[in-house]
Amino acid sequence: MREPLHTEGGARLPLVTLYLSERCNSRCVTCDYWRHGHTDLDLGAVERLLPALGRLGTQTVLLSGGEPLLNPDWQSIAERLRGAGLRLWLLTSGLSLAKHAAVVARLCERVTVSLDGTDAATYRDIRGLDAFDTVRAGIRAAVRAGVPVGVRVTLQRRNYDQLAGFVDLAAELGAREVSFLAVDVANPHAFARREPVPSDLALTEADLPRFAGLVSELERTHAAAFRSGFIAESAARLAHIGRYFAAVCRGHGYPPVRCNAPEFSAVIDAHGAVSPCFFIRGAAADGIPAAELDVVWTSGPMRTQRAAIRAGEAAQCRTCVCSLWRNPESFAQPVRPLAEAMHG
């Protein structure tokens, strides 16, 4: 059982993810934000949230969505958060990154860009736009502006054979690291989905030996990238992705997930709803605004929900593609870079 977060001063929440927008300028086959998203988080809501973040000892805020850079007030929001002493990390599709690179570099300590193809055709097939060169230009612009950039790849059947190519492309673009995640096909509510998950996203049984071979080859040809941490995951963790897809194919046997993210982090969507993670909807008491985040986080429903997650009772955790683990003794310490804490 995972240990709950307790400190001498009470509940703490070092890491908060803010969805600045539920809108998106990509058209990904893996996601439905672009189909249904309409709402942006407004600056006033963030202003009202700041005292609670202070009371909870929040240190780092991930700016996410949807696409956070679509929020017309994103810069004002980021400036207000920075002015309150918070570290900022931007998660973006990269489509608008070149335009905003200088401001992003001034306000954010890190940027993670989603990039799901190593060529224009694959990118268009997955992301729904002919924008491969646009995203590459955005990454280069951010790197030139001086902000560390990570490339995040969601592996699926349409791009898994480009595994080594993603590493080479990230290096070519000047990224600080490249990380890999399996496409989530087991959680029906992930990424604002309202429609059934497309059936052709996951690797098939026939793909699994090929993927295992690609991981072994990458370990041999890019050993230095593993050693340096440029590839954020170990080869063993990449093999874990293969086991996830094997479980999807067989309908059982999902690999265990080691995660205690709900003990030290929370997600606030563009409507102000609070959740324990990206994949589990929050159970906060009705009528409590997100501006009173400390009240929400310590409310009976949220405590009960986190206890159920700790006890392994959340179905989403058993089939999750993502994990974020911190030693409970480090909860009160500054949050490490995300890629260092993930995939424990």
Coordinates of C-alpha atoms in Angstrom, one line a residue:
M1 CA 0.0 0.0 0.0
R2 CA 1.3 3.5 -0.8
E3 CA 1.8 5.9 2.0
P4 CA -0.5 8.9 2.2
L5 CA 1.0 12.4 2.2
H6 CA 1.2 13.8 5.7
T7 CA 3.5 16.6 6.9
E8 CA 3.7 18.4 10.1
G9 CA 2.0 21.5 8.7
G10 CA -0.9 19.4 7.2
A11 CA -1.7 18.5 3.6
R12 CA 0.7 19.7 1.0
L13 CA 0.4 19.8 -2.8
P14 CA 3.8 20.4 -4.3
L15 CA 2.7 19.9 -7.9
V16 CA -0.5 21.2 -9.7
T17 CA -1.5 20.8 -13.3
L18 CA -3.7 23.6 -14.7
Y19 CA -5.6 23.1 -17.9
L20 CA -5.4 26.6 -19.4
S21 CA -7.8 25.5 -22.2
E22 CA -9.8 22.5 -23.1
R23 CA -9.6 23.7 -26.8
C24 CA -6.8 22.3 -29.0
N25 CA -5.4 23.1 -32.4
S26 CA -4.4 19.5 -33.2
R27 CA -6.8 16.9 -34.6
C28 CA -5.3 13.8 -32.9
V29 CA -6.8 10.4 -33.4
T30 CA -6.0 9.7 -29.8
C31 CA -7.9 12.6 -28.3
D32 CA -11.2 14.4 -28.4
Y33 CA -10.4 17.8 -26.9
W34 CA -10.4 19.3 -30.4
R35 CA -13.9 17.9 -31.0
H36 CA -15.6 19.1 -27.8
G37 CA -13.4 21.7 -26.1
H38 CA -14.7 25.3 -25.7
T39 CA -13.6 26.6 -22.4
D40 CA -10.5 28.6 -21.3
L41 CA -9.4 29.1 -17.7
D42 CA -9.7 32.8 -17.0
L43 CA -7.1 35.0 -15.2
G44 CA -9.6 35.8 -12.4
A45 CA -9.9 32.1 -11.5
V46 CA -6.2 31.8 -11.3
E47 CA -6.0 34.9 -9.1
R48 CA -8.5 33.4 -6.8
L49 CA -6.6 30.1 -6.7
L50 CA -3.2 31.6 -5.7
P51 CA -3.9 31.9 -1.9
A52 CA -4.8 28.2 -1.7
L53 CA -1.7 27.3 -3.7
G54 CA 0.3 29.2 -1.1
R55 CA -1.4 27.4 1.8
L56 CA -0.7 24.0 0.2
G57 CA 2.9 24.8 -0.4
T58 CA 2.6 24.3 -4.2
Q59 CA 6.0 24.7 -5.9
T60 CA 5.5 23.8 -9.6
V61 CA 2.6 24.3 -12.0
L62 CA 2.3 22.4 -15.2
L63 CA 0.5 24.4 -17.9
S64 CA -1.5 21.9 -19.9
G65 CA -4.9 21.4 -21.7
G66 CA -6.1 21.0 -24.5
E67 CA -3.5 23.4 -25.8
P68 CA -2.5 25.9 -23.2
L69 CA -1.2 28.5 -25.7
L70 CA -4.7 28.9 -27.2
N71 CA -5.8 30.7 -24.1
P72 CA -5.6 34.4 -25.0
D73 CA -4.6 35.1 -21.4
W74 CA -1.9 32.4 -21.1
Q75 CA 0.9 34.9 -20.8
S76 CA -0.9 37.0 -18.1
I77 CA -1.7 33.8 -16.2
A78 CA 1.9 32.6 -16.4
E79 CA 3.2 36.0 -15.3
R80 CA 0.9 36.0 -12.3
L81 CA 1.9 32.4 -11.3
R82 CA 5.6 33.3 -11.7
G83 CA 5.0 36.5 -9.7
A84 CA 3.7 34.2 -6.9
G85 CA 7.0 32.4 -6.8
L86 CA 5.8 29.3 -8.7
R87 CA 7.9 27.3 -11.2
L88 CA 6.2 26.7 -14.6
W89 CA 6.4 23.8 -17.0
L90 CA 4.6 24.0 -20.3
L91 CA 3.1 21.0 -22.0
T92 CA 2.2 21.8 -25.6
S93 CA 1.5 20.5 -29.1
G94 CA 4.2 22.9 -30.3
L95 CA 2.0 24.3 -33.1
S96 CA 2.2 27.9 -31.7
L97 CA 5.5 27.5 -30.0
A98 CA 7.6 29.4 -32.5
K99 CA 5.4 32.4 -32.1
H100 CA 5.6 32.4 -28.4
A101 CA 9.1 31.0 -27.9
A102 CA 10.7 34.1 -26.4
V103 CA 7.9 34.6 -23.8
V104 CA 7.8 30.9 -23.0
A105 CA 11.6 30.9 -22.4
R106 CA 11.2 33.9 -20.0
L107 CA 8.3 32.4 -18.0
C108 CA 8.8 28.6 -18.1
E109 CA 11.6 26.5 -16.7
R110 CA 10.9 23.6 -19.1
V111 CA 8.8 22.8 -22.1
T112 CA 7.5 19.4 -23.2
V113 CA 6.3 19.1 -26.8
S114 CA 4.2 16.2 -28.1
L115 CA 5.6 14.8 -31.3
D116 CA 4.1 11.6 -32.7
G117 CA 5.9 11.2 -36.0
T118 CA 9.4 11.4 -37.5
D119 CA 8.1 12.5 -40.9
A120 CA 5.4 14.6 -42.3
A121 CA 3.2 11.7 -43.4
T122 CA 3.2 10.0 -40.0
Y123 CA 2.6 13.2 -38.1
R124 CA -0.3 14.1 -40.3
D125 CA -1.8 10.6 -40.0
I126 CA -1.8 10.8 -36.2
R127 CA -2.2 14.5 -35.4
G128 CA -4.6 15.3 -38.2
L129 CA -2.7 18.3 -39.5
D130 CA 0.1 18.9 -42.1
A131 CA 2.2 20.6 -39.4
F132 CA 5.3 18.5 -38.9
D133 CA 7.6 21.3 -40.1
T134 CA 5.7 23.8 -37.9
V135 CA 6.3 21.8 -34.8
R136 CA 10.0 21.2 -35.6
A137 CA 10.4 25.0 -36.1
G138 CA 8.7 25.6 -32.7
I139 CA 11.1 23.2 -30.9
R140 CA 14.1 24.9 -32.5
A141 CA 12.8 28.3 -31.7
A142 CA 12.3 27.4 -28.0
V143 CA 15.8 25.8 -27.8
R144 CA 17.3 29.0 -29.3
A145 CA 15.4 31.1 -26.8
G146 CA 17.2 29.1 -24.1
V147 CA 14.5 27.0 -22.5
P148 CA 15.1 23.2 -22.0
V149 CA 12.8 21.3 -24.3
G150 CA 11.7 17.7 -24.0
V151 CA 10.0 15.7 -26.7
R152 CA 7.2 13.4 -25.6
V153 CA 6.2 10.6 -28.0
T154 CA 3.0 8.6 -27.6
L155 CA 3.7 5.2 -29.1
Q156 CA 1.0 3.4 -31.1
R157 CA 0.7 1.2 -34.1
R158 CA 1.2 3.9 -36.6
N159 CA 4.6 5.1 -35.3
Y160 CA 6.2 2.5 -33.1
D161 CA 8.6 1.4 -35.8
Q162 CA 10.1 4.9 -35.7
L163 CA 11.4 4.3 -32.2
A164 CA 15.1 5.1 -33.0
G165 CA 14.1 7.8 -35.4
F166 CA 12.4 9.7 -32.6
V167 CA 15.6 9.7 -30.6
D168 CA 17.6 10.9 -33.5
L169 CA 15.1 13.6 -34.4
A170 CA 15.0 14.9 -30.8
A171 CA 18.7 15.2 -30.8
E172 CA 18.7 16.9 -34.2
L173 CA 16.2 19.5 -32.9
G174 CA 18.3 20.3 -29.9
A175 CA 15.9 18.8 -27.3
R176 CA 17.2 18.1 -23.8
E177 CA 15.5 14.7 -23.7
V178 CA 13.0 12.3 -25.4
S179 CA 10.4 10.3 -23.5
F180 CA 8.0 7.6 -24.6
L181 CA 4.5 6.6 -23.4
A182 CA 2.0 4.0 -24.7
V183 CA -1.2 5.3 -26.2
D184 CA -4.0 4.9 -23.7
V185 CA -6.7 2.6 -25.1
A186 CA -8.0 1.1 -21.9
N187 CA -9.4 4.3 -20.2
P188 CA -12.6 5.4 -21.9
H189 CA -12.5 8.8 -20.2
A190 CA -8.9 9.8 -21.0
F191 CA -8.3 12.9 -23.2
A192 CA -11.9 14.1 -23.1
R193 CA -13.1 11.1 -25.1
R194 CA -16.8 10.7 -25.6
E195 CA -16.5 8.3 -28.5
P196 CA -15.1 4.7 -28.4
V197 CA -11.3 4.5 -28.6
P198 CA -10.3 3.8 -32.2
S199 CA -9.5 0.1 -32.5
D200 CA -6.4 0.4 -34.6
L201 CA -4.3 2.4 -32.2
A202 CA -2.8 -0.4 -30.1
L203 CA -0.1 -2.8 -31.2
T204 CA -1.4 -6.2 -32.3
E205 CA 0.0 -9.6 -31.3
A206 CA 1.9 -9.6 -34.6
D207 CA 3.5 -6.2 -33.8
L208 CA 4.8 -7.3 -30.3
P209 CA 7.9 -9.2 -31.4
R210 CA 8.9 -6.4 -33.8
F211 CA 8.6 -3.9 -31.0
A212 CA 10.7 -6.0 -28.6
G213 CA 13.3 -6.2 -31.3
L214 CA 13.3 -2.4 -31.8
V215 CA 13.8 -1.9 -28.1
S216 CA 16.7 -4.3 -28.0
E217 CA 18.2 -2.6 -31.1
L218 CA 17.8 0.8 -29.6
E219 CA 19.6 -0.3 -26.4
R220 CA 22.5 -1.4 -28.6
T221 CA 22.7 1.5 -31.0
H222 CA 21.8 4.3 -28.6
A223 CA 23.5 3.1 -25.4
A224 CA 25.0 6.5 -24.7
A225 CA 21.5 8.2 -24.9
F226 CA 20.3 5.8 -22.3
R227 CA 23.3 6.3 -20.1
S228 CA 23.0 10.1 -20.3
G229 CA 19.3 10.2 -19.6
F230 CA 18.6 11.7 -23.0
I231 CA 16.2 8.8 -23.4
A232 CA 14.2 9.4 -20.3
E233 CA 13.1 5.7 -19.9
S234 CA 15.3 2.7 -19.4
A235 CA 15.2 -0.1 -21.8
A236 CA 13.3 -2.1 -19.2
R237 CA 10.7 0.6 -19.0
L238 CA 10.3 0.6 -22.8
A239 CA 9.8 -3.2 -22.5
H240 CA 7.0 -2.4 -20.0
I241 CA 5.2 -0.6 -22.9
G242 CA 5.4 -3.8 -24.8
R243 CA 3.8 -5.7 -21.9
Y244 CA 1.0 -3.1 -21.7
F245 CA 0.2 -3.7 -25.4
A246 CA 0.3 -7.4 -24.9
A247 CA -2.3 -7.1 -22.1
V248 CA -4.4 -4.9 -24.4
C249 CA -4.3 -7.7 -27.0
R250 CA -5.2 -10.4 -24.5
G251 CA -7.6 -8.5 -22.3
H252 CA -5.7 -9.3 -19.1
G253 CA -2.3 -9.3 -17.5
Y254 CA -1.6 -5.5 -17.4
P255 CA 1.8 -4.8 -15.9
P256 CA 1.8 -3.3 -12.4
V257 CA 1.9 0.4 -12.1
R258 CA 3.9 2.1 -9.4
C259 CA 2.4 5.5 -8.9
N260 CA 1.6 7.8 -6.0
A261 CA 0.9 11.0 -7.9
P262 CA -2.4 11.7 -6.2
E263 CA -0.5 12.0 -2.9
F264 CA 1.4 15.1 -4.0
S265 CA -0.2 16.5 -7.1
A266 CA -3.6 17.4 -8.5
V267 CA -5.2 18.4 -11.8
I268 CA -7.5 21.5 -12.2
D269 CA -9.4 21.6 -15.5
A270 CA -10.5 24.7 -17.4
H271 CA -13.8 24.7 -15.5
G272 CA -12.1 24.6 -12.1
A273 CA -12.9 20.9 -11.3
V274 CA -10.2 19.2 -9.2
S275 CA -9.0 15.7 -9.9
P276 CA -6.3 13.5 -8.4
C277 CA -4.7 12.8 -11.7
F278 CA -5.1 13.1 -15.5
F279 CA -7.1 9.8 -15.7
I280 CA -9.4 9.8 -12.7
R281 CA -12.2 12.3 -12.3
G282 CA -12.3 14.1 -9.0
A283 CA -14.8 13.3 -6.2
A284 CA -14.7 16.7 -4.5
A285 CA -17.7 17.9 -2.6
D286 CA -20.3 19.8 -4.6
G287 CA -20.3 23.6 -4.1
I288 CA -16.6 24.0 -3.2
P289 CA -14.9 26.2 -5.7
A290 CA -11.4 25.3 -6.9
A291 CA -10.2 28.7 -5.5
E292 CA -10.5 27.0 -2.2
L293 CA -8.3 24.2 -3.4
D294 CA -7.0 23.4 0.1
V295 CA -10.6 22.8 1.2
V296 CA -11.3 20.7 -1.8
W297 CA -8.2 18.6 -1.3
T298 CA -8.8 17.9 2.3
S299 CA -12.6 17.3 1.9
G300 CA -14.0 13.9 2.8
P301 CA -14.8 12.8 -0.7
M302 CA -11.3 13.6 -2.0
R303 CA -9.7 11.9 1.0
T304 CA -11.8 8.8 0.5
Q305 CA -11.0 8.8 -3.2
R306 CA -7.2 9.0 -2.6
A307 CA -7.5 6.2 0.0
A308 CA -9.2 4.0 -2.6
I309 CA -6.4 4.8 -5.1
R310 CA -3.8 3.9 -2.5
A311 CA -5.5 0.6 -1.8
G312 CA -5.5 -0.3 -5.5
E313 CA -9.3 0.0 -5.8
A314 CA -9.3 2.4 -8.8
A315 CA -9.9 0.5 -12.0
Q316 CA -8.1 3.2 -14.0
C317 CA -4.8 2.5 -12.2
R318 CA -4.8 -1.2 -13.1
T319 CA -4.7 -0.3 -16.8
C320 CA -2.8 3.0 -16.7
V321 CA -0.1 3.9 -19.2
C322 CA 1.5 6.5 -17.0
S323 CA 3.2 6.5 -13.6
L324 CA 4.6 9.2 -11.4
W325 CA 6.3 8.2 -8.2
R326 CA 8.1 10.1 -5.5
N327 CA 9.5 8.8 -2.3
P328 CA 7.0 9.9 0.4
E329 CA 9.9 11.3 2.5
S330 CA 10.6 13.8 -0.4
F331 CA 7.0 15.2 -0.6
A332 CA 8.0 18.4 1.3
Q333 CA 11.1 18.8 -0.9
P334 CA 11.2 20.7 -4.2
V335 CA 9.6 18.8 -7.1
R336 CA 12.2 17.3 -9.4
P337 CA 12.0 17.6 -13.1
L338 CA 9.0 15.6 -14.2
A339 CA 10.9 13.1 -16.4
E340 CA 13.1 12.2 -13.4
A341 CA 10.1 11.4 -11.3
M342 CA 8.1 9.5 -13.8
H343 CA 8.1 5.9 -14.6
G344 CA 9.3 4.7 -11.2

